[in-house]
Structures are given as structure tokens and as C-alpha cells.
CSV table of C-alpha atoms and ligand atoms in Angstrom, one decimal:
chain,number,residue,atom,x,y,z
S,1,MET,CA,-3.4,8.3,0.8
S,2,SER,CA,-7.0,7.7,1.3
S,3,ASN,CA,-9.7,5.7,-0.3
S,4,LEU,CA,-11.9,8.7,-1.4
S,5,GLU,CA,-14.6,6.7,-3.1
S,6,ALA,CA,-18.0,8.1,-2.3
S,7,ARG,CA,-19.6,4.7,-2.1
S,8,PRO,CA,-16.9,2.2,-1.2
S,9,ARG,CA,-17.8,-1.4,-1.5
S,10,GLU,CA,-16.8,-3.9,1.1
S,11,THR,CA,-13.8,-5.9,0.2
S,12,PRO,CA,-13.5,-9.2,2.0
S,13,CYS,CA,-10.1,-10.8,1.5
S,14,GLY,CA,-7.3,-12.9,2.8
S,15,GLY,CA,-7.1,-16.6,3.7
S,16,ARG,CA,-4.4,-19.0,2.8
S,17,ALA,CA,-6.5,-20.6,0.1
S,18,ALA,CA,-6.2,-17.5,-1.9
S,19,ALA,CA,-2.5,-17.9,-2.5
S,20,ALA,CA,-1.4,-19.8,-5.6
S,21,VAL,CA,0.7,-22.8,-4.4
S,22,GLU,CA,2.6,-22.9,-7.7
S,23,PRO,CA,4.6,-20.3,-9.5
S,24,VAL,CA,2.2,-18.4,-11.8
S,25,ARG,CA,2.5,-15.2,-14.0
S,26,ASP,CA,-0.9,-13.5,-13.7
S,27,LEU,CA,-1.1,-10.0,-14.9
S,28,HIS,CA,-3.7,-7.9,-13.0
S,29,HIS,CA,-4.7,-4.6,-14.5
S,30,GLY,CA,-5.6,-1.8,-12.1
S,31,ASN,CA,-8.5,0.6,-11.9
S,32,ALA,CA,-8.0,4.3,-12.4
S,33,VAL,CA,-9.3,6.0,-9.3
S,34,ALA,CA,-9.6,9.8,-8.9
S,35,LEU,CA,-8.5,11.0,-5.5
S,36,GLY,CA,-10.2,14.3,-4.7
S,37,GLY,CA,-12.1,16.9,-6.7
S,38,PRO,CA,-11.7,18.4,-10.2
S,39,ARG,CA,-7.9,18.8,-9.9
S,40,ALA,CA,-7.7,15.3,-8.6
S,41,LEU,CA,-4.7,13.0,-8.7
S,42,THR,CA,-5.6,9.9,-10.7
S,43,VAL,CA,-4.0,6.7,-9.3
S,44,THR,CA,-3.9,3.2,-10.6
S,45,ARG,CA,-5.2,0.8,-7.9
S,46,THR,CA,-3.9,-2.8,-8.5
S,47,LEU,CA,-4.8,-4.1,-5.0
S,48,PRO,CA,-7.5,-4.9,-4.1
S,49,ASN,CA,-8.2,-6.2,-7.6
S,50,ARG,CA,-11.1,-8.0,-9.2
S,51,ASP,CA,-9.3,-11.3,-9.1
S,52,ARG,CA,-6.7,-10.9,-6.3
S,53,ARG,CA,-7.1,-8.9,-3.2
S,54,MET,CA,-3.9,-9.6,-1.2
S,55,VAL,CA,-0.3,-10.6,-1.7
S,56,GLY,CA,0.9,-11.7,1.7
S,57,ALA,CA,-0.2,-9.0,4.1
S,58,TRP,CA,-0.2,-6.4,1.2
S,59,CYS,CA,-3.8,-5.5,0.7
S,60,PHE,CA,-3.8,-2.1,-1.1
S,61,ALA,CA,-1.6,-0.7,-3.9
S,62,ASP,CA,-2.0,2.7,-5.5
S,63,SER,CA,0.6,4.0,-8.0
S,64,PHE,CA,0.6,7.5,-9.4
S,65,GLY,CA,2.6,9.6,-11.8
S,66,PRO,CA,5.0,10.7,-13.1
S,67,ASP,CA,2.5,13.7,-13.2
S,68,ARG,CA,3.3,17.4,-13.5
S,69,ILE,CA,1.7,19.3,-10.6
S,70,GLY,CA,1.7,22.8,-9.3
S,71,PRO,CA,0.4,26.2,-10.5
S,72,GLY,CA,-1.7,25.8,-13.7
S,73,GLU,CA,-1.4,22.0,-13.3
S,74,PRO,CA,-3.2,19.5,-11.1
S,75,ALA,CA,-2.6,20.0,-7.4
S,76,GLY,CA,-1.2,16.5,-6.9
S,77,MET,CA,-2.0,14.7,-3.7
S,78,GLN,CA,-4.3,16.7,-1.5
S,79,VAL,CA,-5.9,14.3,0.9
S,80,PRO,CA,-7.4,16.0,4.0
S,81,PRO,CA,-7.5,14.3,7.4
S,82,HIS,CA,-9.1,10.9,7.3
S,83,PRO,CA,-8.9,7.8,9.6
S,84,HIS,CA,-7.4,4.4,9.4
S,85,ILE,CA,-7.6,1.2,11.6
S,86,GLY,CA,-6.0,-2.2,11.4
S,87,LEU,CA,-3.4,-1.5,8.7
S,88,GLN,CA,-0.1,0.2,8.0
S,89,THR,CA,0.3,2.8,5.2
S,90,VAL,CA,3.6,2.6,3.3
S,91,SER,CA,4.6,5.6,1.2
S,92,TRP,CA,7.4,5.5,-1.3
S,93,LEU,CA,8.2,8.2,-3.8
S,94,VAL,CA,10.2,8.0,-7.0
S,95,ALA,CA,9.9,11.8,-7.5
S,96,GLY,CA,8.3,14.7,-5.7
S,97,GLU,CA,7.5,15.6,-2.2
S,98,VAL,CA,4.5,15.0,0.1
S,99,VAL,CA,3.9,16.3,3.6
S,100,HIS,CA,2.5,13.7,6.0
S,101,ARG,CA,0.7,14.9,9.2
S,102,ASP,CA,-1.0,12.7,11.7
S,103,SER,CA,-3.0,12.8,14.9
S,104,LEU,CA,0.1,11.8,16.9
S,105,GLY,CA,1.5,15.2,16.0
S,106,SER,CA,4.0,13.8,13.4
S,107,GLU,CA,4.9,16.1,10.5
S,108,GLN,CA,7.2,14.6,7.9
S,109,LEU,CA,8.3,15.6,4.5
S,110,ILE,CA,8.4,12.5,2.4
S,111,THR,CA,11.1,12.5,-0.3
S,112,PRO,CA,12.4,9.9,-2.8
S,113,GLY,CA,14.4,7.2,-1.1
S,114,GLY,CA,12.8,7.6,2.3
S,115,LEU,CA,10.3,5.1,3.7
S,116,ASN,CA,7.2,6.5,5.4
S,117,LEU,CA,5.4,4.0,7.5
S,118,MET,CA,2.3,4.7,9.6
S,119,THR,CA,0.9,1.9,11.7
S,120,ALA,CA,-2.8,2.7,12.4
S,121,GLY,CA,-3.5,-0.1,14.9
S,122,LEU,CA,-6.4,0.9,17.0
S,123,GLY,CA,-6.9,4.2,15.2
S,124,ILE,CA,-5.1,7.2,13.7
S,125,ALA,CA,-6.0,10.1,11.4
S,126,HIS,CA,-3.6,11.7,8.9
S,127,SER,CA,-3.4,14.0,5.9
S,128,GLU,CA,-1.1,13.9,2.9
S,129,ARG,CA,-0.3,16.9,0.7
S,130,SER,CA,1.9,17.4,-2.3
S,131,VAL,CA,4.5,20.2,-2.0
S,132,THR,CA,4.9,21.8,-5.4
S,133,ARG,CA,7.3,24.6,-4.5
S,134,ARG,CA,10.4,22.6,-5.0
S,135,SER,CA,9.3,19.7,-7.1
S,136,PRO,CA,7.0,19.9,-10.1
S,137,VAL,CA,6.6,16.2,-10.6
S,138,LEU,CA,4.9,13.6,-8.4
S,139,HIS,CA,5.6,9.9,-8.9
S,140,GLY,CA,5.3,7.1,-6.4
S,141,VAL,CA,3.2,4.5,-4.6
S,142,GLN,CA,1.1,4.0,-1.5
S,143,LEU,CA,0.6,0.6,-0.2
S,144,TRP,CA,-1.2,-0.8,2.8
S,145,THR,CA,-0.4,-3.9,4.8
S,146,ALA,CA,-3.1,-5.6,6.9
S,147,LEU,CA,-2.2,-6.1,10.6
S,148,PRO,CA,-2.7,-9.7,11.8
S,149,ASP,CA,-5.4,-10.1,14.4
S,150,ARG,CA,-3.1,-10.4,17.3
S,151,HIS,CA,-1.5,-7.0,16.5
S,152,ARG,CA,-4.4,-5.0,15.0
S,153,GLN,CA,-5.1,-3.3,18.3
S,154,VAL,CA,-1.5,-1.9,18.7
S,155,GLU,CA,-1.1,1.7,19.6
S,156,PRO,CA,-0.8,3.8,16.5
S,157,HIS,CA,2.8,4.9,15.6
S,158,PHE,CA,4.7,6.6,12.8
S,159,GLU,CA,8.1,5.8,11.4
S,160,HIS,CA,10.3,7.5,8.9
S,161,HIS,CA,13.4,5.8,7.6
S,162,SER,CA,15.8,7.8,5.5
S,163,THR,CA,18.5,5.2,5.6
S,164,LEU,CA,17.6,1.8,4.2
S,165,PRO,CA,19.6,-1.3,3.4
S,166,VAL,CA,20.9,-1.2,-0.2
S,167,LEU,CA,22.4,-4.1,-2.1
S,168,THR,CA,24.1,-3.5,-5.4
S,169,ASP,CA,25.0,-6.2,-8.0
S,170,GLY,CA,26.1,-5.1,-11.4
S,171,GLY,CA,23.5,-2.8,-12.7
S,172,LEU,CA,21.0,-3.6,-10.0
S,173,THR,CA,20.4,-1.5,-6.9
S,174,LEU,CA,18.0,-3.2,-4.5
S,175,THR,CA,16.6,-1.1,-1.6
S,176,VAL,CA,14.9,-3.0,1.2
S,177,LEU,CA,11.8,-1.1,2.4
S,178,MET,CA,10.0,-3.7,4.5
S,179,GLY,CA,11.2,-7.1,5.8
S,180,GLU,CA,14.4,-8.8,4.7
S,181,ILE,CA,16.0,-10.1,1.5
S,182,GLY,CA,19.4,-11.7,0.9
S,183,GLY,CA,20.2,-11.2,4.6
S,184,HIS,CA,19.5,-7.5,4.6
S,185,ALA,CA,16.7,-6.4,6.9
S,186,ALA,CA,14.9,-3.1,6.7
S,187,PRO,CA,14.5,-1.2,10.0
S,188,ALA,CA,10.7,-0.7,9.6
S,189,ARG,CA,8.5,-2.5,12.1
S,190,ILE,CA,6.5,-5.3,10.5
S,191,TYR,CA,3.9,-7.5,12.0
S,192,SER,CA,3.9,-10.5,9.7
S,193,PRO,CA,6.6,-12.1,7.5
S,194,MET,CA,6.7,-9.9,4.5
S,195,LEU,CA,9.0,-8.1,2.0
S,196,GLY,CA,8.8,-4.8,0.1
S,197,ALA,CA,11.9,-3.9,-2.0
S,198,GLU,CA,12.7,-1.6,-4.9
S,199,ALA,CA,14.9,-2.9,-7.7
S,200,ALA,CA,16.4,0.0,-9.7
S,201,MET,CA,18.1,-1.4,-12.8
S,202,ALA,CA,20.5,0.1,-15.3
S,203,ALA,CA,19.9,-0.6,-19.0
S,204,GLY,CA,21.0,-4.2,-19.7
S,205,ALA,CA,21.0,-5.2,-16.0
S,206,SER,CA,20.1,-8.8,-15.4
S,207,ALA,CA,19.7,-10.3,-11.9
S,208,ARG,CA,18.3,-13.2,-9.9
S,209,LEU,CA,16.5,-12.1,-6.7
S,210,PRO,CA,16.4,-14.7,-3.9
S,211,LEU,CA,12.8,-15.6,-2.9
S,212,ASP,CA,11.3,-17.8,-0.2
S,213,PRO,CA,9.4,-20.7,-1.8
S,214,ASP,CA,6.8,-20.6,1.0
S,215,TRP,CA,5.9,-17.0,0.3
S,216,GLU,CA,3.8,-15.5,-2.5
S,217,TYR,CA,5.1,-12.5,-4.5
S,218,ALA,CA,4.1,-9.9,-7.0
S,219,VAL,CA,5.9,-7.2,-8.9
S,220,LEU,CA,4.7,-3.7,-9.8
S,221,ALA,CA,6.8,-1.7,-12.3
S,222,LEU,CA,7.4,1.9,-11.3
S,223,ALA,CA,9.3,3.0,-14.4
S,224,GLY,CA,10.8,1.7,-17.6
S,225,THR,CA,10.1,-1.7,-19.2
S,226,SER,CA,11.8,-4.9,-18.0
S,227,ARG,CA,11.2,-8.6,-18.1
S,228,VAL,CA,10.2,-10.3,-14.9
S,229,ASP,CA,10.4,-14.1,-15.3
S,230,ASP,CA,10.4,-13.3,-19.0
S,231,VAL,CA,7.1,-11.4,-18.8
S,232,PRO,CA,7.5,-7.8,-20.3
S,233,LEU,CA,6.3,-5.5,-17.6
S,234,GLY,CA,5.9,-1.7,-17.7
S,235,PRO,CA,4.1,0.7,-15.3
S,236,GLY,CA,0.4,-0.1,-14.7
S,237,PRO,CA,-0.4,-3.7,-14.0
S,238,LEU,CA,0.5,-6.0,-11.1
S,239,LEU,CA,2.3,-9.2,-12.0
S,240,TYR,CA,1.3,-11.9,-9.5
S,241,LEU,CA,3.9,-14.7,-9.2
S,242,GLY,CA,2.4,-17.1,-6.8
S,243,ARG,CA,4.5,-19.3,-4.5
S,244,GLY,CA,7.1,-22.0,-5.0
S,245,ARG,CA,10.0,-19.9,-6.3
S,246,ARG,CA,13.5,-19.8,-5.0
S,247,GLU,CA,14.5,-16.9,-7.2
S,248,LEU,CA,13.2,-14.4,-9.7
S,249,ALA,CA,14.8,-13.4,-12.9
S,250,VAL,CA,14.6,-9.7,-13.7
S,251,ASP,CA,16.1,-8.2,-16.9
S,252,ALA,CA,16.1,-4.5,-17.9
S,253,ASP,CA,16.3,-3.4,-21.6
S,254,GLY,CA,16.5,0.2,-20.6
S,255,PRO,CA,16.6,1.8,-17.2
S,256,ALA,CA,13.8,0.4,-15.1
S,257,ARG,CA,12.4,0.4,-11.5
S,258,LEU,CA,10.4,-2.5,-10.0
S,259,LEU,CA,8.7,-2.9,-6.7
S,260,LEU,CA,8.8,-6.5,-5.4
S,261,LEU,CA,6.1,-7.3,-2.8
S,262,GLY,CA,5.8,-10.6,-1.0
S,263,GLY,CA,5.1,-12.4,2.2
S,264,GLU,CA,3.7,-15.4,3.9
S,265,PRO,CA,0.1,-15.9,2.7
S,266,PHE,CA,-2.1,-14.0,5.1
S,267,ASP,CA,-4.0,-16.6,6.9
S,268,GLU,CA,-7.0,-14.5,8.1
S,269,ASN,CA,-10.1,-13.2,6.4
S,270,ILE,CA,-10.4,-9.5,6.6
S,271,VAL,CA,-13.0,-6.9,5.7
S,272,MET,CA,-11.8,-3.7,4.0
S,273,TRP,CA,-14.2,-0.8,3.8
S,274,TRP,CA,-13.2,2.8,3.0
S,275,ASN,CA,-10.0,3.4,5.0
S,276,PHE,CA,-10.6,0.6,7.5
S,277,VAL,CA,-9.4,-3.0,7.8
S,278,GLY,CA,-11.4,-5.0,10.3
S,279,ARG,CA,-12.6,-8.6,10.8
S,280,ASP,CA,-16.3,-8.1,10.6
S,281,HIS,CA,-19.1,-5.6,10.0
S,282,ASP,CA,-19.2,-4.4,13.6
S,283,ASP,CA,-15.5,-3.4,13.6
S,284,ILE,CA,-16.3,-1.2,10.6
S,285,VAL,CA,-19.5,0.3,12.0
S,286,ALA,CA,-17.7,1.1,15.3
S,287,ALA,CA,-14.7,2.8,13.5
S,288,ARG,CA,-17.1,4.8,11.3
S,289,ALA,CA,-19.2,5.9,14.2
S,290,ASP,CA,-16.0,6.9,16.2
S,291,TRP,CA,-14.8,9.0,13.2
S,292,THR,CA,-18.2,10.6,12.6
S,293,SER,CA,-18.7,11.5,16.3
S,294,GLY,CA,-15.2,13.0,16.7
S,295,SER,CA,-14.2,10.3,19.3
S,296,ALA,CA,-10.8,10.5,21.0
S,297,ARG,CA,-10.0,7.4,19.0
S,298,PHE,CA,-9.2,9.7,16.1
S,299,PRO,CA,-7.8,13.0,17.4
S,300,ALA,CA,-7.4,16.1,15.2
S,301,VAL,CA,-4.4,16.4,12.8
S,302,PRO,CA,-2.4,19.3,14.0
S,303,GLY,CA,-1.3,21.7,11.3
S,304,ASP,CA,-3.6,20.6,8.6
S,305,PRO,CA,-5.6,23.5,7.1
S,306,ASP,CA,-8.7,21.5,6.0
S,307,ASP,CA,-11.7,19.9,7.5
S,308,ARG,CA,-11.7,16.2,8.0
S,309,LEU,CA,-13.1,13.9,5.3
S,310,PRO,CA,-16.6,12.8,6.1
S,311,ALA,CA,-17.1,9.0,6.1
S,312,PRO,CA,-19.3,7.7,3.3
S,313,PRO,CA,-22.6,6.0,4.2
S,314,MET,CA,-22.4,2.4,5.2
S,315,PRO,CA,-23.8,0.0,2.6
S,316,THR,CA,-27.3,-1.1,3.2
S,317,VAL,CA,-26.2,-4.7,3.5
S,318,ARG,CA,-24.2,-6.2,6.4
S,319,LEU,CA,-20.5,-6.5,5.6
S,320,ARG,CA,-19.2,-10.0,6.0
S,321,PRO,CA,-15.9,-11.7,5.2
S,322,ARG,CA,-16.8,-14.0,2.4
S,323,GLY,CA,-14.6,-16.1,0.2
S,324,PRO,CA,-11.2,-14.6,-0.6
S,325,ARG,CA,-11.8,-14.7,-4.4
S,326,ARG,CA,-14.6,-13.9,-6.6
X,1,MN,MN1,-4.5,7.5,4.3
């Protein structure tokens, strides 16, 4: 997934002061963002949000679908080669199939239940394309985590995990995507203390999920309507929960799926612009120049049929990490 905005604004974020120290229940509505041209995929972007830009290291959250795609329908996700630095992309599908290709030569079919994790580090390019031949519906999320300063220059790498830890409890099936919960750790490589987990619930399921009171958390509903700490939550908004909780009550009236995101509050200010996470204006200018000039920092993506995405123009003002909240 890419940020395809023609004139992206700088997004300074991060800093421990931005994390609520108390349990809260703040509903953050997302923005509808069109990815691509007239047959675009419309996603709901809940991070960064007007009021909240990060949850732990999680700094970007796009959810999409369920949408019908294919002949006579929208083309789904069709994102040509584009660059990333300083972040990880985390792809998780509920339905459909997407082919990931990157400049390391990786080619991976992403299917429901498998975790796709691309660590950009110093720099990588990738493309993501829906496959409509076998699956007419696309439904899922793409998330980014910001790499902490001491790790943001790591060599780029790609991971696909088709086997993930699964905990079941009554009508709850909890799949651990990133980090650890209840003593079950996902195999994905992470660079700061964080959690990503999917809770699939049968109708009538009721559970208490164990949380770390020093971490902040949020929940995104992928399907169905459930109650999260008694807040009715359906697909769309992000429910920010703050810190100071040892557990989280989740109750499903009908079948429902929730994505639980959390982590240690990210104690660094970052600058997000287009598909880059840096620390200051010069990081972004350098990455943009390297992409535009065809530098070896961002090699070609083998097997992708399209031209690379051009970088948008830089804003006329200097990007600077300002306060973490508006
Ligand atoms: Mn991308």
C-alpha cells in the first residue's frame, strides 16, 4: 500500500507526551482516501488522524473492503512500484489476494491468515496488486510501524508468516500478528515493544484480553459489531484506549473481527511525508531525491509491469517535527 496523495502534507508525530496516561475511549473517525485512478480502491485511513497520529509504534492504518473487484468492477489494489524508508508495512487480509513484489526480488501472494511484513529500513521499493482471478472480494488492512532511531537504517528485508500463534477461548480466536500477548509471541521481527493481534469472535463471545498497563492500545473493527470496553464498535473508526489497563473486555453480539494494536508509547518525534518516515526535513529530501534520480538505494521491482510512481513535489515550507498533537 502506498500513500498516493498528490500533495501529501507533512505529519509530525510521536513523543511519549502524546500517549494518554489513563484509560480512555476515544473514537477517531478515518478519512476516505482514493488509492489510484478512476477505478481506485477507496480506503479508510484512521492513522495518522487529525487528533491522534500514533499508537505505540503504529503510525499508519488503512482499512479497505469488503469490496467486489474484477472485470466490470473496480480493479482493487493496483499500486505500482513506490519507495519506503524508516518503517515496516504490515499487510493482513480478511478476504482476497494481493501480490507483493519488492526490490529485493521478493514475490509473495498474500492471502487471508498470512502476515506480510516488509521492513524498509534504509530503503526499499515495492508494488501491491490485487489478483481477481480466484477471489472477487478484497477486504483487509495495511498498517505501518515506525522504526525507532537506532534501527531505522537496518537493511531492508521481507517476511511472510503463514503460521501464526493462535489462542482460542470459547468463541474467541486470537491470532498474534506482531509481538506477544498472553505468553504467545508472533515470529515477525519487531523493533520496539508492540502488539498486533486479530480477535475473531463468534456470536455471543465474551472475553477479557490481557493488556500491559504501561502500553497504549487501540482497536479497529474489521467486521461485525461488537462492544469494546462497552463501546459499540463496527468497521470504520479507530477506538483509542489509552494506557493503564490490565485487560480489555470484548463482547460480540454477532460474528465479529477486531484488530488490537498496541505498544510502548513511541518516545521519538518523527516526520511522515508521502511514503517516508524520517526524523527531519533533510531525511525526507534525501529519500525523495534518491527515488527521483533512480539511485541504487531504491532498485527496480522485478516482475512489476508498470512504471514507478513519481514522488509528489515537496511542500514549499521546511518539514519539521512539531508537537505530537494538534
Ligand atoms: Mn507501500
